[in-house]
PDB file of C-alpha atoms and ligand atoms in Angstrom:
ATOM      1  CA  UNK A 154     -85.634 -47.640 -15.436  1.00 88.00           C
ATOM      2  CA  UNK A 155     -82.170 -48.940 -16.254  1.00 96.00           C
ATOM      3  CA  UNK A 156     -81.295 -50.156 -19.782  1.00 97.00           C
ATOM      4  CA  UNK A 157     -80.740 -53.883 -20.393  1.00 97.00           C
ATOM      5  CA  UNK A 158     -77.175 -53.120 -21.476  1.00 97.00           C
ATOM      6  CA  UNK A 159     -76.352 -51.319 -18.223  1.00 98.00           C
ATOM      7  CA  UNK A 160     -78.141 -53.983 -16.185  1.00 98.00           C
ATOM      8  CA  UNK A 161     -76.024 -56.702 -17.781  1.00 98.00           C
ATOM      9  CA  UNK A 162     -72.815 -54.747 -17.232  1.00 98.00           C
ATOM     10  CA  UNK A 163     -73.666 -54.194 -13.550  1.00 98.00           C
ATOM     11  CA  UNK A 164     -74.433 -57.894 -13.171  1.00 98.00           C
ATOM     12  CA  UNK A 165     -70.939 -58.641 -14.482  1.00 98.00           C
ATOM     13  CA  UNK A 166     -69.564 -56.291 -11.837  1.00 98.00           C
ATOM     14  CA  UNK A 167     -71.569 -58.181  -9.195  1.00 98.00           C
ATOM     15  CA  UNK A 168     -69.707 -61.315 -10.237  1.00 98.00           C
ATOM     16  CA  UNK A 169     -66.329 -59.577 -10.062  1.00 97.00           C
ATOM     17  CA  UNK A 170     -67.008 -58.220  -6.565  1.00 98.00           C
ATOM     18  CA  UNK A 171     -68.285 -61.646  -5.494  1.00 98.00           C
ATOM     19  CA  UNK A 172     -65.134 -63.284  -6.799  1.00 98.00           C
ATOM     20  CA  UNK A 173     -63.010 -60.734  -4.907  1.00 98.00           C
ATOM     21  CA  UNK A 174     -64.900 -61.625  -1.723  1.00 98.00           C
ATOM     22  CA  UNK A 175     -64.233 -65.353  -2.226  1.00 98.00           C
ATOM     23  CA  UNK A 176     -60.618 -64.801  -3.261  1.00 98.00           C
ATOM     24  CA  UNK A 177     -59.925 -62.803  -0.093  1.00 98.00           C
ATOM     25  CA  UNK A 178     -61.741 -65.392   2.006  1.00 98.00           C
ATOM     26  CA  UNK A 179     -59.480 -68.053   0.537  1.00 98.00           C
ATOM     27  CA  UNK A 180     -56.467 -65.871   1.301  1.00 98.00           C
ATOM     28  CA  UNK A 181     -57.677 -65.410   4.895  1.00 98.00           C
ATOM     29  CA  UNK A 182     -57.799 -69.162   5.307  1.00 98.00           C
ATOM     30  CA  UNK A 183     -54.298 -69.589   3.848  1.00 98.00           C
ATOM     31  CA  UNK A 184     -52.957 -66.881   6.182  1.00 98.00           C
ATOM     32  CA  UNK A 185     -54.517 -68.647   9.159  1.00 97.00           C
ATOM     33  CA  UNK A 186     -52.934 -71.928   8.113  1.00 97.00           C
ATOM     34  CA  UNK A 187     -49.545 -70.195   7.880  1.00 96.00           C
ATOM     35  CA  UNK A 188     -49.927 -68.675  11.343  1.00 96.00           C
ATOM     36  CA  UNK A 189     -50.317 -65.153   9.955  1.00 97.00           C
ATOM     37  CA  UNK A 190     -53.163 -64.056  12.197  1.00 97.00           C
ATOM     38  CA  UNK A 191     -52.935 -60.347  11.464  1.00 97.00           C
ATOM     39  CA  UNK A 192     -53.016 -60.966   7.714  1.00 98.00           C
ATOM     40  CA  UNK A 193     -55.946 -63.363   8.188  1.00 98.00           C
ATOM     41  CA  UNK A 194     -57.908 -60.671  10.050  1.00 97.00           C
ATOM     42  CA  UNK A 195     -57.114 -58.194   7.282  1.00 97.00           C
ATOM     43  CA  UNK A 196     -58.221 -60.569   4.510  1.00 98.00           C
ATOM     44  CA  UNK A 197     -61.444 -61.502   6.346  1.00 98.00           C
ATOM     45  CA  UNK A 198     -62.267 -57.839   6.604  1.00 97.00           C
ATOM     46  CA  UNK A 199     -61.504 -57.266   2.922  1.00 97.00           C
ATOM     47  CA  UNK A 200     -63.675 -60.233   2.022  1.00 98.00           C
ATOM     48  CA  UNK A 201     -66.605 -58.744   3.959  1.00 98.00           C
ATOM     49  CA  UNK A 202     -66.061 -55.388   2.273  1.00 97.00           C
ATOM     50  CA  UNK A 203     -66.186 -56.970  -1.166  1.00 98.00           C
ATOM     51  CA  UNK A 204     -69.420 -58.699  -0.248  1.00 98.00           C
ATOM     52  CA  UNK A 205     -70.832 -55.300   0.692  1.00 98.00           C
ATOM     53  CA  UNK A 206     -69.668 -53.885  -2.647  1.00 98.00           C
ATOM     54  CA  UNK A 207     -71.495 -56.707  -4.390  1.00 98.00           C
ATOM     55  CA  UNK A 208     -74.681 -56.158  -2.383  1.00 98.00           C
ATOM     56  CA  UNK A 209     -74.612 -52.424  -2.965  1.00 98.00           C
ATOM     57  CA  UNK A 210     -75.013 -53.117  -6.706  1.00 98.00           C
ATOM     58  CA  UNK A 211     -77.775 -55.639  -5.952  1.00 97.00           C
ATOM     59  CA  UNK A 212     -79.765 -53.026  -4.071  1.00 98.00           C
ATOM     60  CA  UNK A 213     -79.069 -50.377  -6.680  1.00 98.00           C
ATOM     61  CA  UNK A 214     -80.404 -52.596  -9.464  1.00 98.00           C
ATOM     62  CA  UNK A 215     -83.612 -53.226  -7.514  1.00 97.00           C
ATOM     63  CA  UNK A 216     -83.998 -49.521  -6.894  1.00 97.00           C
ATOM     64  CA  UNK A 217     -83.766 -48.652 -10.597  1.00 98.00           C
ATOM     65  CA  UNK A 218     -86.127 -51.428 -11.662  1.00 97.00           C
ATOM     66  CA  UNK A 219     -83.347 -53.714 -12.850  1.00 98.00           C
ATOM     67  CA  UNK A 220     -82.818 -57.383 -12.037  1.00 98.00           C
ATOM     68  CA  UNK A 221     -79.761 -58.433 -10.004  1.00 98.00           C
ATOM     69  CA  UNK A 222     -78.534 -61.960 -10.683  1.00 97.00           C
ATOM     70  CA  UNK A 223     -76.790 -64.090  -8.075  1.00 97.00           C
ATOM     71  CA  UNK A 224     -73.512 -65.008  -9.760  1.00 95.00           C
ATOM     72  CA  UNK A 225     -71.788 -68.364 -10.132  1.00 96.00           C
ATOM     73  CA  UNK A 226     -68.427 -67.758  -8.529  1.00 96.00           C
ATOM     74  CA  UNK A 227     -65.350 -69.586  -9.788  1.00 96.00           C
ATOM     75  CA  UNK A 228     -63.305 -71.334  -7.120  1.00 97.00           C
ATOM     76  CA  UNK A 229     -60.367 -69.132  -6.118  1.00 98.00           C
ATOM     77  CA  UNK A 230     -56.838 -70.513  -5.565  1.00 98.00           C
ATOM     78  CA  UNK A 231     -56.145 -71.961  -2.108  1.00 97.00           C
ATOM     79  CA  UNK A 232     -52.376 -71.893  -2.000  1.00 97.00           C
ATOM     80  CA  UNK A 233     -50.039 -68.926  -2.335  1.00 97.00           C
ATOM     81  CA  UNK A 234     -46.314 -68.946  -2.825  1.00 96.00           C
ATOM     82  CA  UNK A 235     -45.599 -66.327  -0.168  1.00 95.00           C
ATOM     83  CA  UNK A 236     -47.286 -63.471   1.632  1.00 96.00           C
ATOM     84  CA  UNK A 237     -45.674 -61.056  -0.826  1.00 96.00           C
ATOM     85  CA  UNK A 238     -46.990 -62.910  -3.841  1.00 97.00           C
ATOM     86  CA  UNK A 239     -50.427 -63.080  -2.205  1.00 97.00           C
ATOM     87  CA  UNK A 240     -50.525 -59.287  -1.796  1.00 97.00           C
ATOM     88  CA  UNK A 241     -49.254 -58.875  -5.357  1.00 98.00           C
ATOM     89  CA  UNK A 242     -52.264 -60.898  -6.495  1.00 98.00           C
ATOM     90  CA  UNK A 243     -54.559 -58.730  -4.380  1.00 98.00           C
ATOM     91  CA  UNK A 244     -53.115 -55.600  -5.960  1.00 98.00           C
ATOM     92  CA  UNK A 245     -53.507 -57.063  -9.452  1.00 97.00           C
ATOM     93  CA  UNK A 246     -57.096 -58.006  -8.734  1.00 97.00           C
ATOM     94  CA  UNK A 247     -57.853 -54.522  -7.455  1.00 98.00           C
ATOM     95  CA  UNK A 248     -56.415 -53.033 -10.647  1.00 98.00           C
ATOM     96  CA  UNK A 249     -58.654 -55.315 -12.674  1.00 98.00           C
ATOM     97  CA  UNK A 250     -61.681 -54.161 -10.641  1.00 98.00           C
ATOM     98  CA  UNK A 251     -60.678 -50.519 -11.122  1.00 98.00           C
ATOM     99  CA  UNK A 252     -60.520 -50.980 -14.899  1.00 98.00           C
ATOM    100  CA  UNK A 253     -63.904 -52.627 -14.861  1.00 98.00           C
ATOM    101  CA  UNK A 254     -65.422 -49.777 -12.811  1.00 98.00           C
ATOM    102  CA  UNK A 255     -63.916 -47.220 -15.190  1.00 98.00           C
ATOM    103  CA  UNK A 256     -65.445 -49.123 -18.101  1.00 98.00           C
ATOM    104  CA  UNK A 257     -68.836 -48.972 -16.379  1.00 98.00           C
ATOM    105  CA  UNK A 258     -68.485 -45.242 -15.754  1.00 98.00           C
ATOM    106  CA  UNK A 259     -67.772 -44.692 -19.441  1.00 98.00           C
ATOM    107  CA  UNK A 260     -70.653 -46.905 -20.513  1.00 98.00           C
ATOM    108  CA  UNK A 261     -73.105 -45.105 -18.228  1.00 98.00           C
ATOM    109  CA  UNK A 262     -71.936 -41.743 -19.550  1.00 98.00           C
ATOM    110  CA  UNK A 263     -72.135 -42.858 -23.179  1.00 97.00           C
ATOM    111  CA  UNK A 264     -75.658 -44.149 -22.519  1.00 96.00           C
ATOM    112  CA  UNK A 265     -76.627 -40.896 -20.880  1.00 97.00           C
ATOM    113  CA  UNK A 266     -77.472 -42.860 -17.710  1.00 98.00           C
ATOM    114  CA  UNK A 267     -76.390 -40.210 -15.260  1.00 97.00           C
ATOM    115  CA  UNK A 268     -78.080 -41.937 -12.326  1.00 98.00           C
ATOM    116  CA  UNK A 269     -75.787 -44.934 -12.744  1.00 98.00           C
ATOM    117  CA  UNK A 270     -72.856 -42.652 -13.492  1.00 98.00           C
ATOM    118  CA  UNK A 271     -73.484 -40.920 -10.171  1.00 98.00           C
ATOM    119  CA  UNK A 272     -73.897 -44.235  -8.307  1.00 98.00           C
ATOM    120  CA  UNK A 273     -70.545 -45.436  -9.651  1.00 98.00           C
ATOM    121  CA  UNK A 274     -68.591 -42.468  -8.311  1.00 98.00           C
ATOM    122  CA  UNK A 275     -68.497 -44.167  -4.891  1.00 98.00           C
ATOM    123  CA  UNK A 276     -66.721 -47.121  -6.503  1.00 98.00           C
ATOM    124  CA  UNK A 277     -64.218 -44.891  -8.295  1.00 98.00           C
ATOM    125  CA  UNK A 278     -63.177 -43.411  -4.954  1.00 97.00           C
ATOM    126  CA  UNK A 279     -63.187 -46.786  -3.204  1.00 97.00           C
ATOM    127  CA  UNK A 280     -60.892 -48.288  -5.850  1.00 97.00           C
ATOM    128  CA  UNK A 281     -58.452 -45.394  -5.534  1.00 97.00           C
ATOM    129  CA  UNK A 282     -58.290 -46.034  -1.783  1.00 95.00           C
ATOM    130  CA  UNK A 283     -57.972 -49.814  -2.133  1.00 95.00           C
ATOM    131  CA  UNK A 284     -55.181 -49.620  -4.688  1.00 97.00           C
ATOM    132  CA  UNK A 285     -53.288 -47.133  -2.500  1.00 95.00           C
ATOM    133  CA  UNK A 286     -53.744 -49.382   0.553  1.00 95.00           C
ATOM    134  CA  UNK A 287     -52.471 -52.500  -1.228  1.00 96.00           C
ATOM    135  CA  UNK A 288     -49.509 -50.593  -2.657  1.00 96.00           C
ATOM    136  CA  UNK A 289     -48.596 -49.339   0.800  1.00 95.00           C
ATOM    137  CA  UNK A 290     -48.692 -52.894   2.176  1.00 96.00           C
ATOM    138  CA  UNK A 291     -46.459 -54.115  -0.650  1.00 97.00           C
ATOM    139  CA  UNK A 292     -44.040 -51.248   0.027  1.00 96.00           C
ATOM    140  CA  UNK A 293     -43.897 -52.256   3.720  1.00 95.00           C
ATOM    141  CA  UNK A 294     -43.278 -55.898   2.830  1.00 96.00           C
ATOM    142  CA  UNK A 295     -40.378 -54.842   0.596  1.00 95.00           C
ATOM    143  CA  UNK A 296     -38.965 -52.568   3.313  1.00 95.00           C
ATOM    144  CA  UNK A 297     -39.090 -55.325   5.925  1.00 95.00           C
ATOM    145  CA  UNK A 298     -37.211 -57.593   3.520  1.00 91.00           C
ATOM    146  CA  UNK A 299     -36.576 -61.300   3.869  1.00 85.00           C
ATOM    147  CA  UNK A 300     -34.766 -61.528   7.232  1.00 80.00           C
ATOM    148  CA  UNK A 301     -35.426 -64.380   9.697  1.00 81.00           C
ATOM    149  CA  UNK A 302     -38.310 -62.672  11.502  1.00 94.00           C
ATOM    150  CA  UNK A 303     -39.733 -60.863   8.507  1.00 95.00           C
ATOM    151  CA  UNK A 304     -43.057 -62.759   8.524  1.00 95.00           C
ATOM    152  CA  UNK A 305     -43.586 -61.811  12.151  1.00 95.00           C
ATOM    153  CA  UNK A 306     -43.080 -58.119  11.378  1.00 95.00           C
ATOM    154  CA  UNK A 307     -45.152 -58.207   8.182  1.00 96.00           C
ATOM    155  CA  UNK A 308     -48.009 -59.816  10.093  1.00 97.00           C
ATOM    156  CA  UNK A 309     -47.792 -57.190  12.830  1.00 96.00           C
ATOM    157  CA  UNK A 310     -47.791 -54.335  10.296  1.00 95.00           C
ATOM    158  CA  UNK A 311     -50.776 -55.700   8.377  1.00 95.00           C
ATOM    159  CA  UNK A 312     -52.663 -56.218  11.640  1.00 95.00           C
ATOM    160  CA  UNK A 313     -51.963 -52.612  12.576  1.00 95.00           C
ATOM    161  CA  UNK A 314     -53.241 -51.397   9.193  1.00 92.00           C
ATOM    162  CA  UNK A 315     -56.359 -53.523   9.641  1.00 93.00           C
ATOM    163  CA  UNK A 316     -57.047 -52.134  13.106  1.00 93.00           C
ATOM    164  CA  UNK A 317     -56.623 -48.573  11.802  1.00 90.00           C
ATOM    165  CA  UNK A 318     -58.999 -49.203   8.905  1.00 87.00           C
ATOM    166  CA  UNK A 319     -61.585 -50.788  11.214  1.00 88.00           C
ATOM    167  CA  UNK A 320     -61.288 -47.842  13.606  1.00 90.00           C
ATOM    168  CA  UNK A 321     -61.704 -45.354  10.769  1.00 86.00           C
ATOM    169  CA  UNK A 322     -64.918 -47.105   9.840  1.00 82.00           C
ATOM    170  CA  UNK A 323     -66.092 -47.248  13.437  1.00 81.00           C
ATOM    171  CA  UNK A 324     -66.002 -51.041  13.723  1.00 72.00           C
ATOM    172  CA  UNK A 325     -64.303 -53.463  16.035  1.00 58.00           C
ATOM    173  CA  UNK A 326     -61.363 -55.289  14.394  1.00 51.00           C
ATOM    174  CA  UNK A 327     -62.535 -58.934  14.276  1.00 52.00           C
TER     175      UNK A 327
HETATM  176 FE1  OFO B 495     -64.784 -53.974  -4.484  1.00 67.52          FE
HETATM  177  O1  OFO B 495     -63.319 -53.035  -4.092  1.00 67.52           O
HETATM  178 FE2  OFO B 495     -61.889 -54.167  -4.153  1.00 67.52          FE
HETATM  179  O2  OFO B 495     -62.248 -55.176  -5.505  1.00 67.52           O
END
């Protein structure tokens, strides 16, 4: 059975993952509005992934006799200054999630809750991958620069990255 302290901390993580899902959904909608279809597909996919991350903790809590709470999610922003600033916000959010996961890993270790410690290793790896992915997109955006057709090329690149990620996970790119 999981401790109340760990249960509460995992419920906070549920909220953070849920917020990430809503934030990326909001970004997908903005991208669509701006005609950035590839970026919209990418953000929709990220939003779904975050929902899965949230649910994974839900199921874990049930499994260890804890109680998962459905979070109240704050409304994310709807407008973004540019595609670059949007991806900068994604990267920042991912760093925040990474710090939170690392905090949970430490807490589980300090509490001698090695079951939760082991469960969290998946998230440690996932965050490493997500941060690397967002950094590589930001690097591409900087390389493409601000020329007249830059948005077209950025959108194409992000769409390509999305298709590769979907393929690697054996799904159809939506
Ligand atoms: Fe849940 O991995 Fe990103 O935030």
